[in-house]
Amino acid sequence: MSHSDFQPKNPALQWIERRLPIFSMMHGSFISYPVPRNLNYWWTFGGILAFMLVVQIITGIVLVMHYTPTTAEAFDSVEKIMRDVNFGWLLRYIHANGASMFFLAVYIHIFRGLYYGSYKEPREVLWILGVIIFVLMMAAAFMGYVLPWGQMSFWAATVITNLFTAIPGVGKAITQLLWGGYSVDQPTLQRFFALHYLLPFMIAGVVGLHIWALHHVGQGNPAGIDVKSDRDTMPFTPYATVKDNFALICFMVVFAWFVFYIPNYLGHPDNYIPANPLQTPPHIVPEWYFLPFYAILRAIPNKLMGVVALFSAILVLAFLPWLDTSKVRSARFRPLYKQFFWVLVAVCIGLGYLGAKPAEGAYVIIARILTAYYFLHFLVILPVLGYFETPKPLPKSISEPVLGKSGAASGIGARAPEKN
Amino acid sequence: MATSKTVTTEHTRRDFLYIATASVGAVGAAAVVWPLINSMNPDASVLALSSTEVDLAPVAEGQIITVKWQGKPVFISHRTKKEIESAQNVKLSELPDPQADSDRVKKGKDEWLVVIGICTHLGCVPLGHEGEYNGWFCPCHGSVYDTSGRIRKGPAPLNLAVPPYEFTSDKAIKIG
């Protein structure tokens, strides 16, 4: 993390600081840490995501105290949480809607990165760590969704674990290893429960690396140019802390709206029917945050290729730093990329819409076109665009467009209360 | 220079010790990981093959029943004459997973089709008497099976599997 020369005033804290320099590290990372002065509200979602991870872990731990991971009792124990446990309804609704809010925030965070070129040199490792967190999040969310053992839980578990049967040769053996049997059953539920408890802590670990890498290379910014002097930055506290907290409170208003007014809006009513291994619900859909990937899976008529496309759609993000050949980071100065970015946003939303529709007729054809475009964007448009696009002139520094040349000369940036 | 070159390229007993230590460590790690992974495989109670006996007498012509075998649904279809004919009169070259209807039923028991009721795409349970061929239709991703349980359309690669079973009498079977 980032160190500073900060020394605590309290003698007891000084005693600790000499043996473990934690206070100077915290001060360097979250108080005096210099952030670009032009950050906008799209940069507040990192903090929001950290908050959501804490919310999920805390509510999750309390829910586990009341939940029973057996096929006979799982469904009933969740209903018991809803009806009998004090504030159980609140904890479960926070946890279930919290997953949706987590994904809402992470998708905004990812598209922020795409728009402002946050994955470019020197932030490649920071970006890849982010992709790893995203994959772990999807695994955690999927396994968590299985635990209530409703119809959607059971059939989601069946469909997703069956993805591995597409692997030639060893597919069946791998799937039986995942199930611990010949179908999704008690052993499957029990190990999903164990992993669902483990994954958030793995996410927390990778988040630590993500923040470490962030503080090592420094934050990106909407202008996409490097910090050149102290005039380009502000101390994290109070400026970023206040801005992050304001954004967090606005986000919590939306979160609370879901929890208190429409707690089941994002769920599926079929998951209030206990799991029945002999009957598949007529129309199964994943949670909303998996719909675009589900649409890609269904768009491809071949089983193996459908599964390959599904995983490639996520994996391609990890290669983004090398697929985008443009030297300019921010879409602000890339007139063509900016348009392709919004087309990609529309395509992803379109895929999400199609993932919720039955796989028939025109829906399948449109899903195929959008799937093709999704890969075209990353594998063809981005590499080629870097060579053909003429970017707009970049500002000389972060502070120049804000303060003007005279402002910069008079040293307004020195306003920052604490400087190290 | 010459001295340092010989130092870097020469294999020393220390190199051997490094390699030997790393190898023993790797073998040890693999030996520890194996039981951890293998413990996740189906355990003895799951492996103990259970068989299911089914009385076919109450199954009317044109009816499909679902029984549970090893935790999986098994469809038993009492096929009508029309269904048998439509299953038999298909060119094998038209099928994605070619297999004659006669290979999917017991000899002289054309009216009884026994298949594992799990879509070979991603494991959903298909719906009986549905779809273009009046066999099965999978609601998850639109795979269509005929009256012999063979895949005809959609993303599933294989026919519905036929489990091991035998007729214990004229009107009873034992699956498994």
Coordinates of C-alpha atoms in Angstrom, one line a residue:
Chain A
M1 CA 0.0 0.0 0.0
S2 CA 1.1 3.6 0.2
H3 CA 3.2 4.8 3.0
S4 CA 3.5 8.3 4.4
D5 CA 5.7 10.0 7.0
F6 CA 2.7 10.3 9.3
Q7 CA 3.4 9.7 13.0
P8 CA 0.6 9.1 15.4
K9 CA 0.6 11.6 18.3
N10 CA -0.8 9.2 21.0
P11 CA 2.2 7.5 22.7
A12 CA 0.4 4.1 22.8
L13 CA -0.2 4.3 19.0
Q14 CA 3.4 5.4 18.6
W15 CA 4.5 2.3 20.5
I16 CA 2.5 0.1 18.0
E17 CA 3.6 2.1 15.0
R18 CA 7.3 1.4 15.8
R19 CA 6.6 -2.3 15.8
L20 CA 3.9 -2.4 13.0
P21 CA 3.7 0.7 10.8
I22 CA 0.0 0.3 10.3
F23 CA -1.0 3.8 11.1
S24 CA 1.3 5.4 8.6
M25 CA 0.1 2.9 6.0
M26 CA -3.5 3.7 6.6
H27 CA -2.8 7.4 6.6
G28 CA -0.8 7.0 3.3
S29 CA -3.6 4.9 1.7
F30 CA -6.7 6.7 2.8
I31 CA -5.9 10.1 4.1
S32 CA -3.0 11.7 2.4
Y33 CA -3.1 9.5 -0.7
P34 CA -3.1 11.8 -3.7
V35 CA -6.1 11.4 -6.1
P36 CA -6.4 13.1 -9.5
R37 CA -8.5 16.2 -9.0
N38 CA -10.7 15.6 -12.0
L39 CA -12.3 12.3 -10.8
N40 CA -16.1 12.2 -11.5
Y41 CA -18.8 10.2 -9.8
W42 CA -18.1 7.1 -12.0
W43 CA -15.0 6.7 -9.8
T44 CA -17.0 6.2 -6.7
F45 CA -18.1 2.7 -7.5
G46 CA -14.9 1.1 -6.2
G47 CA -15.8 2.3 -2.7
I48 CA -19.4 1.2 -3.2
L49 CA -18.2 -2.3 -4.1
A50 CA -16.0 -2.6 -1.0
F51 CA -19.1 -1.6 1.0
M52 CA -21.3 -4.2 -0.7
L53 CA -18.7 -7.0 -0.1
V54 CA -18.8 -6.1 3.7
V55 CA -22.6 -6.1 3.6
Q56 CA -22.8 -9.5 2.0
I57 CA -20.2 -11.0 4.4
I58 CA -21.9 -9.7 7.5
T59 CA -25.5 -10.6 6.5
G60 CA -24.2 -13.9 5.2
I61 CA -22.6 -14.9 8.5
V62 CA -25.7 -14.2 10.4
L63 CA -27.9 -16.1 7.9
V64 CA -25.7 -19.1 8.2
M65 CA -26.6 -19.3 11.9
H66 CA -30.1 -20.2 10.9
Y67 CA -29.7 -22.0 7.6
T68 CA -29.5 -25.9 7.2
P69 CA -27.7 -27.2 4.1
T70 CA -29.6 -30.4 3.5
T71 CA -32.0 -31.1 0.6
A72 CA -34.7 -32.0 3.1
E73 CA -34.4 -28.9 5.3
A74 CA -32.8 -26.1 3.2
F75 CA -36.0 -24.7 1.7
D76 CA -37.8 -24.8 5.1
S77 CA -34.9 -23.3 6.9
V78 CA -35.0 -20.3 4.5
E79 CA -38.8 -19.9 5.1
K80 CA -38.1 -20.1 8.8
I81 CA -35.6 -17.3 8.5
M82 CA -38.4 -15.3 6.7
R83 CA -41.1 -16.0 9.2
D84 CA -39.7 -16.9 12.6
V85 CA -36.2 -15.5 13.0
N86 CA -36.1 -11.9 14.4
F87 CA -35.4 -9.6 11.5
G88 CA -34.7 -12.7 9.4
W89 CA -36.7 -11.2 6.6
L90 CA -34.6 -8.1 6.6
L91 CA -31.3 -10.0 6.7
R92 CA -32.3 -12.3 3.8
Y93 CA -33.7 -9.5 1.7
I94 CA -30.6 -7.5 2.2
H95 CA -28.4 -10.5 1.3
A96 CA -30.5 -11.4 -1.8
N97 CA -30.9 -7.9 -3.1
G98 CA -27.4 -7.1 -2.0
A99 CA -26.1 -9.6 -4.6
S100 CA -28.0 -7.7 -7.3
M101 CA -26.7 -4.4 -6.1
F102 CA -23.2 -5.8 -6.0
F103 CA -23.5 -6.8 -9.7
L104 CA -25.2 -3.5 -10.6
A105 CA -22.2 -1.6 -9.1
V106 CA -19.6 -4.0 -10.6
Y107 CA -21.1 -3.6 -14.1
I108 CA -21.0 0.2 -13.8
H109 CA -17.4 -0.1 -12.5
I110 CA -16.4 -2.3 -15.5
F111 CA -18.0 -0.1 -18.1
R112 CA -16.3 2.9 -16.4
G113 CA -13.1 1.1 -17.0
L114 CA -14.0 0.4 -20.6
Y115 CA -15.0 4.0 -21.3
Y116 CA -11.9 5.6 -19.8
G117 CA -9.4 3.0 -20.8
S118 CA -8.6 2.0 -17.2
Y119 CA -7.0 -1.2 -18.4
K120 CA -4.2 0.4 -20.3
E121 CA -0.5 0.5 -19.4
P122 CA 0.5 0.6 -16.5
R123 CA -2.8 -0.8 -15.1
E124 CA -3.0 -4.2 -16.9
V125 CA -2.5 -6.2 -13.7
L126 CA -4.9 -4.1 -11.8
W127 CA -7.5 -4.8 -14.5
I128 CA -6.8 -8.5 -14.6
L129 CA -7.2 -8.7 -10.9
G130 CA -10.6 -7.0 -11.4
V131 CA -11.6 -9.7 -14.0
I132 CA -10.6 -12.4 -11.4
I133 CA -12.8 -10.7 -8.8
F134 CA -15.6 -10.6 -11.3
V135 CA -15.3 -14.4 -12.0
L136 CA -15.2 -15.2 -8.3
M137 CA -18.2 -13.0 -7.7
M138 CA -20.2 -14.9 -10.4
A139 CA -19.2 -18.2 -8.8
A140 CA -20.2 -17.0 -5.3
A141 CA -23.5 -15.6 -6.6
F142 CA -24.4 -18.8 -8.5
M143 CA -23.7 -21.0 -5.5
G144 CA -25.5 -18.7 -3.2
Y145 CA -28.6 -18.9 -5.5
V146 CA -28.6 -22.7 -5.2
L147 CA -28.7 -22.7 -1.3
P148 CA -32.5 -21.9 -0.9
W149 CA -33.1 -25.2 -2.8
G150 CA -36.1 -23.9 -4.7
Q151 CA -37.0 -24.9 -8.3
M152 CA -34.8 -22.2 -9.8
S153 CA -32.0 -23.1 -7.4
F154 CA -32.0 -26.7 -8.4
W155 CA -32.3 -26.2 -12.1
A156 CA -29.8 -23.5 -12.2
A157 CA -27.4 -25.8 -10.5
T158 CA -28.2 -28.6 -12.9
V159 CA -27.8 -26.5 -16.1
I160 CA -24.6 -24.7 -14.9
T161 CA -22.9 -27.9 -13.7
N162 CA -23.9 -29.6 -16.9
L163 CA -21.9 -27.0 -18.8
F164 CA -18.8 -29.1 -17.9
T165 CA -20.2 -32.2 -19.6
A166 CA -19.4 -30.4 -22.9
I167 CA -15.7 -30.9 -22.2
P168 CA -14.6 -33.7 -24.6
G169 CA -13.5 -37.0 -22.9
V170 CA -13.3 -36.0 -19.2
G171 CA -16.5 -33.9 -19.1
K172 CA -18.7 -36.5 -17.5
A173 CA -16.1 -37.4 -14.8
I174 CA -15.6 -33.7 -13.9
T175 CA -19.3 -33.2 -13.6
Q176 CA -19.7 -36.2 -11.3
L177 CA -16.8 -34.9 -9.3
L178 CA -18.6 -31.5 -8.9
W179 CA -21.9 -33.2 -8.0
G180 CA -20.5 -36.0 -5.8
G181 CA -23.1 -38.2 -7.4
Y182 CA -25.0 -38.8 -10.6
S183 CA -27.2 -35.8 -10.3
V184 CA -27.4 -32.5 -8.3
D185 CA -28.2 -33.8 -4.8
Q186 CA -27.3 -33.6 -1.1
P187 CA -23.5 -33.8 -1.7
T188 CA -23.8 -31.0 -4.3
L189 CA -25.8 -28.7 -2.0
Q190 CA -23.4 -29.3 0.9
R191 CA -20.2 -28.5 -1.0
F192 CA -21.8 -25.4 -2.7
F193 CA -22.6 -24.2 0.8
A194 CA -18.9 -24.7 1.9
L195 CA -17.7 -22.9 -1.2
H196 CA -20.2 -20.1 -0.9
Y197 CA -18.9 -19.4 2.5
L198 CA -15.2 -19.5 1.3
L199 CA -15.5 -17.4 -1.9
P200 CA -16.2 -14.0 -0.3
F201 CA -13.0 -14.3 1.7
M202 CA -11.1 -15.2 -1.5
I203 CA -12.7 -12.1 -3.1
A204 CA -11.6 -10.0 -0.1
G205 CA -8.1 -11.2 -0.7
V206 CA -8.0 -10.4 -4.3
V207 CA -9.6 -7.0 -3.6
G208 CA -6.6 -6.4 -1.3
L209 CA -4.3 -7.0 -4.3
H210 CA -6.6 -4.9 -6.5
I211 CA -6.3 -1.9 -4.2
W212 CA -2.5 -2.5 -3.7
A213 CA -2.0 -2.5 -7.5
L214 CA -4.3 0.6 -7.7
H215 CA -2.3 2.5 -5.1
H216 CA 1.0 1.4 -6.6
V217 CA 0.3 2.7 -10.1
G218 CA -2.1 5.5 -9.1
Q219 CA -5.7 6.0 -10.1
G220 CA -6.7 6.7 -13.7
N221 CA -8.9 9.7 -14.4
P222 CA -11.5 11.0 -16.9
A223 CA -8.8 12.8 -19.0
G224 CA -6.8 9.6 -19.2
I225 CA -3.5 11.4 -18.8
D226 CA -0.9 10.8 -16.2
V227 CA -0.6 12.9 -13.0
K228 CA 2.3 15.3 -13.7
S229 CA 2.6 17.4 -10.6
D230 CA 1.0 18.1 -7.2
R231 CA -1.3 20.5 -8.9
D232 CA -3.0 17.6 -10.6
T233 CA -4.0 15.9 -7.3
M234 CA -5.9 16.4 -4.1
P235 CA -5.6 14.4 -0.8
F236 CA -7.9 11.5 -0.5
T237 CA -9.3 12.9 2.7
P238 CA -11.5 14.9 2.8
Y239 CA -12.1 15.3 -1.0
A240 CA -12.5 11.7 -2.2
T241 CA -13.8 10.4 1.1
V242 CA -16.7 12.9 1.1
K243 CA -17.4 12.3 -2.6
D244 CA -17.3 8.5 -2.1
N245 CA -19.6 8.7 0.9
F246 CA -22.1 10.9 -0.8
A247 CA -22.3 8.5 -3.8
L248 CA -22.5 5.6 -1.3
I249 CA -25.5 7.1 0.4
C250 CA -27.3 7.7 -2.9
F251 CA -26.6 4.1 -3.8
M252 CA -27.9 2.9 -0.4
V253 CA -31.2 4.8 -1.1
V254 CA -31.7 2.7 -4.3
F255 CA -30.6 -0.5 -2.3
A256 CA -33.1 0.3 0.5
W257 CA -35.9 0.9 -2.1
F258 CA -35.4 -2.7 -3.3
V259 CA -35.1 -4.2 0.1
F260 CA -38.1 -2.4 1.7
Y261 CA -40.5 -1.9 -1.3
I262 CA -39.8 -4.5 -4.0
P263 CA -37.7 -7.2 -2.3
N264 CA -38.8 -9.9 -4.8
Y265 CA -38.8 -7.8 -7.9
L266 CA -35.5 -9.1 -9.1
G267 CA -36.1 -12.7 -8.0
H268 CA -38.1 -15.4 -9.7
P269 CA -41.4 -16.7 -8.2
D270 CA -40.6 -20.3 -9.1
N271 CA -37.8 -20.3 -6.5
Y272 CA -40.6 -20.2 -3.9
I273 CA -41.5 -23.8 -5.0
P274 CA -39.3 -26.5 -3.3
A275 CA -36.8 -28.2 -5.6
N276 CA -38.3 -31.1 -7.6
P277 CA -35.6 -33.2 -9.5
L278 CA -38.3 -34.8 -11.7
Q279 CA -39.8 -31.6 -13.1
T280 CA -38.1 -28.8 -14.9
P281 CA -40.0 -25.5 -14.7
P282 CA -41.4 -24.5 -18.1
H283 CA -39.2 -21.5 -18.5
I284 CA -36.0 -21.3 -16.6
V285 CA -33.9 -18.1 -16.4
P286 CA -30.9 -17.2 -14.4
E287 CA -30.7 -14.1 -12.2
W288 CA -30.7 -10.8 -14.2
Y289 CA -26.9 -10.3 -13.9
F290 CA -26.2 -13.5 -15.8
L291 CA -28.7 -13.0 -18.6
P292 CA -26.3 -11.5 -21.2
F293 CA -24.0 -14.5 -20.8
Y294 CA -27.0 -16.9 -20.8
A295 CA -28.1 -15.4 -24.1
I296 CA -24.6 -16.0 -25.6
L297 CA -24.8 -19.7 -24.4
R298 CA -28.2 -20.2 -26.0
A299 CA -27.3 -18.3 -29.2
I300 CA -24.9 -21.0 -30.4
P301 CA -26.6 -24.2 -31.6
N302 CA -23.6 -26.4 -30.8
K303 CA -23.3 -27.6 -27.1
L304 CA -19.5 -27.4 -26.8
M305 CA -19.2 -24.2 -28.8
G306 CA -22.0 -22.6 -26.8
V307 CA -20.1 -23.3 -23.5
V308 CA -16.8 -22.1 -25.1
A309 CA -18.5 -18.8 -26.2
L310 CA -19.9 -18.3 -22.7
F311 CA -16.6 -18.6 -21.0
S312 CA -14.8 -16.7 -23.8
A313 CA -17.2 -13.7 -23.3
I314 CA -15.8 -13.3 -19.8
L315 CA -12.2 -14.3 -20.5
V316 CA -11.9 -11.8 -23.4
L317 CA -12.0 -9.0 -20.9
A318 CA -8.7 -10.2 -19.4
F319 CA -6.9 -9.7 -22.7
L320 CA -8.4 -6.2 -23.2
P321 CA -5.1 -4.4 -22.4
W322 CA -3.5 -6.0 -25.5
L323 CA -6.6 -6.0 -27.7
D324 CA -7.1 -2.2 -27.6
T325 CA -4.2 -0.8 -29.6
S326 CA -4.9 2.9 -29.1
K327 CA -2.4 4.8 -27.0
V328 CA -5.1 7.2 -25.8
R329 CA -6.9 6.0 -22.7
S330 CA -10.0 8.2 -22.3
A331 CA -12.9 7.9 -24.8
R332 CA -13.3 11.7 -24.3
F333 CA -10.5 12.1 -26.9
R334 CA -11.5 9.1 -29.1
P335 CA -14.5 10.2 -31.2
L336 CA -14.9 6.8 -32.9
Y337 CA -14.3 4.6 -29.9
K338 CA -16.8 6.6 -27.9
Q339 CA -19.6 5.6 -30.4
F340 CA -18.5 2.0 -30.5
F341 CA -18.5 2.0 -26.6
W342 CA -22.2 3.0 -26.5
V343 CA -23.0 0.4 -29.2
L344 CA -21.4 -2.2 -26.9
V345 CA -23.5 -1.0 -24.0
A346 CA -26.6 -1.3 -26.1
V347 CA -25.6 -4.8 -27.3
C348 CA -25.0 -6.0 -23.7
I349 CA -28.3 -4.7 -22.6
G350 CA -29.9 -6.3 -25.7
L351 CA -28.3 -9.6 -24.8
G352 CA -29.6 -9.3 -21.3
Y353 CA -33.1 -8.7 -22.7
L354 CA -32.9 -11.7 -25.0
G355 CA -31.5 -14.0 -22.2
A356 CA -34.8 -13.6 -20.4
K357 CA -36.9 -14.5 -23.5
P358 CA -37.6 -18.0 -24.7
A359 CA -35.0 -19.4 -27.1
E360 CA -37.2 -19.4 -30.3
G361 CA -37.8 -17.7 -33.6
A362 CA -36.5 -14.1 -34.0
Y363 CA -35.1 -14.0 -30.5
V364 CA -32.5 -16.6 -31.4
I365 CA -31.5 -14.9 -34.6
I366 CA -31.1 -11.5 -32.9
A367 CA -29.2 -13.1 -30.1
R368 CA -26.8 -14.6 -32.6
I369 CA -26.2 -11.2 -34.3
L370 CA -25.6 -9.5 -30.9
T371 CA -23.3 -12.3 -29.8
A372 CA -21.3 -12.0 -33.0
Y373 CA -21.0 -8.2 -32.5
Y374 CA -19.9 -8.7 -28.8
F375 CA -16.9 -10.7 -29.9
L376 CA -16.4 -8.5 -33.0
H377 CA -16.1 -5.4 -30.7
F378 CA -13.2 -6.9 -28.7
L379 CA -11.4 -9.0 -31.3
V380 CA -11.7 -6.9 -34.4
I381 CA -13.0 -3.3 -33.8
L382 CA -10.7 -2.5 -30.8
P383 CA -7.4 -3.8 -32.4
V384 CA -8.2 -2.1 -35.7
L385 CA -9.6 1.2 -34.3
G386 CA -6.2 2.1 -32.7
Y387 CA -4.6 2.4 -36.1
F388 CA -7.4 4.3 -38.0
E389 CA -8.8 6.6 -35.4
T390 CA -7.4 10.2 -35.1
P391 CA -7.7 11.1 -31.5
K392 CA -8.5 14.7 -30.4
P393 CA -5.6 16.6 -28.9
L394 CA -4.9 15.7 -25.2
P395 CA -4.7 18.5 -22.5
K396 CA -1.2 19.1 -21.3
S397 CA -2.1 18.2 -17.7
I398 CA -5.1 17.3 -15.5
S399 CA -5.2 20.7 -13.9
E400 CA -4.8 22.8 -17.1
P401 CA -8.4 22.5 -18.4
V402 CA -9.8 23.2 -14.9
L403 CA -7.5 25.9 -13.6
G404 CA -6.3 27.4 -16.9
K405 CA -2.7 28.3 -17.5
S406 CA -2.8 31.3 -15.1
G407 CA -4.5 29.3 -12.3
A408 CA -1.9 26.6 -12.6
A409 CA 0.9 29.2 -12.6
S410 CA -0.4 30.9 -9.4
G411 CA -0.3 27.5 -7.7
I412 CA -4.0 27.1 -6.7
G413 CA -3.3 23.4 -6.4
A414 CA -1.5 24.2 -3.1
R415 CA -5.0 24.6 -1.5
A416 CA -4.8 21.0 -0.3
P417 CA -4.7 21.2 3.5
E418 CA -2.3 18.3 4.1
K419 CA 0.7 17.8 1.9
N420 CA 3.3 15.1 2.3
Chain B
M1 CA 35.1 -13.5 -17.1
A2 CA 36.1 -17.0 -17.9
T3 CA 35.8 -18.0 -14.2
S4 CA 32.3 -16.5 -13.7
K5 CA 31.2 -18.4 -16.9
T6 CA 32.3 -21.7 -15.6
V7 CA 30.6 -20.9 -12.3
T8 CA 27.2 -20.2 -13.9
T9 CA 27.1 -23.1 -16.3
E10 CA 28.6 -25.9 -14.1
H11 CA 26.2 -28.3 -12.5
T12 CA 26.9 -28.4 -8.9
R13 CA 25.8 -30.8 -6.2
R14 CA 23.8 -27.8 -4.8
D15 CA 21.8 -27.8 -8.0
F16 CA 21.0 -31.4 -7.6
L17 CA 19.9 -30.7 -4.0
Y18 CA 17.5 -27.9 -5.2
I19 CA 16.0 -30.1 -7.9
A20 CA 15.7 -33.1 -5.6
T21 CA 14.0 -31.0 -2.9
A22 CA 11.6 -29.4 -5.3
S23 CA 10.7 -32.8 -6.8
V24 CA 10.0 -34.4 -3.4
G25 CA 8.0 -31.3 -2.5
A26 CA 5.9 -31.6 -5.7
V27 CA 5.2 -35.3 -5.2
G28 CA 4.3 -34.6 -1.6
A29 CA 1.9 -31.8 -2.5
A30 CA 0.3 -34.0 -5.2
A31 CA -0.1 -36.8 -2.6
V32 CA -1.8 -34.4 -0.3
V33 CA -4.1 -32.9 -2.9
W34 CA -5.3 -36.2 -4.4
P35 CA -7.3 -37.4 -1.3
L36 CA -8.8 -33.9 -1.0
I37 CA -10.1 -33.9 -4.6
N38 CA -11.0 -37.6 -4.7
S39 CA -13.2 -37.1 -1.6
M40 CA -15.5 -35.0 -3.7
N41 CA -16.2 -37.9 -6.0
P42 CA -19.4 -40.0 -5.5
D43 CA -19.1 -41.8 -2.2
A44 CA -19.7 -45.5 -1.4
S45 CA -23.3 -45.0 -0.6
V46 CA -24.0 -43.3 -3.9
L47 CA -21.9 -45.8 -5.8
A48 CA -23.9 -48.8 -4.3
L49 CA -25.9 -49.4 -7.4
S50 CA -29.5 -49.3 -6.6
S51 CA -32.0 -50.8 -9.0
T52 CA -35.6 -49.9 -9.5
E53 CA -38.4 -52.4 -10.3
V54 CA -41.4 -51.1 -12.2
D55 CA -44.8 -52.7 -12.8
L56 CA -45.9 -51.8 -16.3
A57 CA -49.4 -53.2 -16.1
P58 CA -51.1 -49.9 -15.0
V59 CA -49.4 -47.9 -17.8
A60 CA -52.0 -47.3 -20.5
E61 CA -51.2 -47.2 -24.2
G62 CA -50.1 -43.6 -25.1
Q63 CA -49.0 -42.9 -21.5
I64 CA -45.6 -41.8 -20.3
I65 CA -44.6 -42.4 -16.7
T66 CA -41.6 -41.0 -14.9
V67 CA -39.8 -43.1 -12.3
K68 CA -36.7 -42.3 -10.3
W69 CA -33.5 -44.3 -10.7
Q70 CA -30.2 -43.4 -9.1
G71 CA -31.7 -39.9 -8.4
K72 CA -32.5 -39.5 -12.1
P73 CA -35.8 -39.4 -13.8
V74 CA -36.5 -42.3 -16.2
F75 CA -39.3 -42.1 -18.8
I76 CA -41.3 -45.2 -19.6
S77 CA -43.4 -44.6 -22.7
H78 CA -46.1 -47.1 -23.7
R79 CA -46.1 -46.2 -27.3
T80 CA -49.0 -46.3 -29.7
K81 CA -48.8 -48.0 -33.1
K82 CA -48.6 -44.6 -34.7
E83 CA -45.7 -43.6 -32.5
I84 CA -43.8 -46.8 -33.1
E85 CA -44.3 -46.4 -36.9
S86 CA -43.1 -42.8 -36.9
A87 CA -40.0 -43.9 -34.9
Q88 CA -39.2 -46.7 -37.2
N89 CA -39.8 -44.9 -40.5
V90 CA -37.0 -42.5 -40.3
K91 CA -33.9 -42.4 -42.5
L92 CA -30.9 -42.8 -40.2
S93 CA -29.0 -40.2 -42.3
E94 CA -31.5 -37.6 -41.2
L95 CA -30.6 -38.0 -37.5
P96 CA -27.9 -36.0 -35.7
D97 CA -27.1 -39.1 -33.5
P98 CA -28.0 -42.0 -35.9
Q99 CA -29.5 -45.0 -34.1
A100 CA -32.3 -47.3 -35.2
D101 CA -35.4 -47.5 -33.1
S102 CA -34.9 -51.3 -32.8
D103 CA -31.6 -50.7 -31.0
R104 CA -33.4 -48.6 -28.4
V105 CA -36.1 -51.1 -27.3
K106 CA -36.0 -54.7 -26.3
K107 CA -36.7 -57.3 -29.0
G108 CA -40.5 -57.9 -29.4
K109 CA -41.2 -55.1 -27.0
D110 CA -41.5 -52.2 -29.5
E111 CA -44.3 -50.6 -27.4
W112 CA -42.1 -50.0 -24.4
L113 CA -39.5 -47.3 -24.6
V114 CA -37.3 -46.7 -21.5
V115 CA -35.0 -43.7 -21.5
I116 CA -33.2 -41.6 -19.0
G117 CA -35.3 -38.3 -18.8
I118 CA -32.3 -36.0 -18.8
C119 CA -31.8 -33.7 -21.8
T120 CA -28.3 -34.4 -23.2
H121 CA -27.8 -30.6 -23.6
L122 CA -27.6 -29.3 -20.0
G123 CA -29.6 -31.7 -17.9
C124 CA -33.1 -30.4 -17.8
V125 CA -36.1 -32.8 -17.8
P126 CA -37.9 -32.7 -21.2
L127 CA -41.7 -32.6 -21.4
G128 CA -43.5 -35.7 -22.9
H129 CA -45.8 -35.6 -25.9
E130 CA -44.5 -32.2 -26.9
G131 CA -42.6 -30.7 -29.8
E132 CA -42.6 -31.2 -33.6
Y133 CA -42.1 -35.0 -33.4
N134 CA -44.6 -35.5 -30.6
G135 CA -41.8 -37.1 -28.5
W136 CA -40.2 -34.8 -26.0
F137 CA -39.4 -31.1 -25.9
C138 CA -36.9 -29.6 -23.6
P139 CA -38.2 -26.3 -22.2
C140 CA -34.7 -25.0 -21.3
H141 CA -33.0 -24.5 -24.6
G142 CA -35.5 -26.0 -27.1
S143 CA -34.1 -29.4 -27.9
V144 CA -36.7 -31.7 -29.7
Y145 CA -36.7 -35.5 -29.4
D146 CA -38.8 -38.0 -31.4
T147 CA -41.0 -40.9 -30.1
S148 CA -37.8 -43.0 -29.8
G149 CA -36.2 -40.3 -27.6
R150 CA -33.7 -39.5 -30.4
I151 CA -32.5 -35.9 -30.8
R152 CA -34.0 -34.3 -33.9
K153 CA -33.5 -30.5 -33.4
G154 CA -31.9 -28.0 -31.1
P155 CA -28.6 -27.8 -29.2
A156 CA -28.5 -31.3 -27.5
P157 CA -25.8 -33.5 -29.1
L158 CA -27.1 -37.0 -28.2
N159 CA -30.2 -39.1 -28.0
L160 CA -31.8 -39.6 -24.6
A161 CA -29.8 -42.4 -23.0
V162 CA -31.3 -45.9 -22.6
P163 CA -30.5 -47.2 -19.1
P164 CA -29.6 -50.8 -18.5
Y165 CA -32.9 -52.7 -17.8
E166 CA -34.5 -56.1 -18.4
F167 CA -38.0 -57.5 -18.4
T168 CA -38.5 -59.6 -15.3
S169 CA -41.9 -60.7 -16.6
D170 CA -44.2 -59.7 -19.4
K171 CA -45.4 -56.6 -17.6
A172 CA -42.5 -55.7 -15.3
I173 CA -39.0 -54.3 -15.7
K174 CA -36.0 -53.9 -13.5
I175 CA -33.8 -50.9 -14.2
G176 CA -30.2 -51.0 -13.2

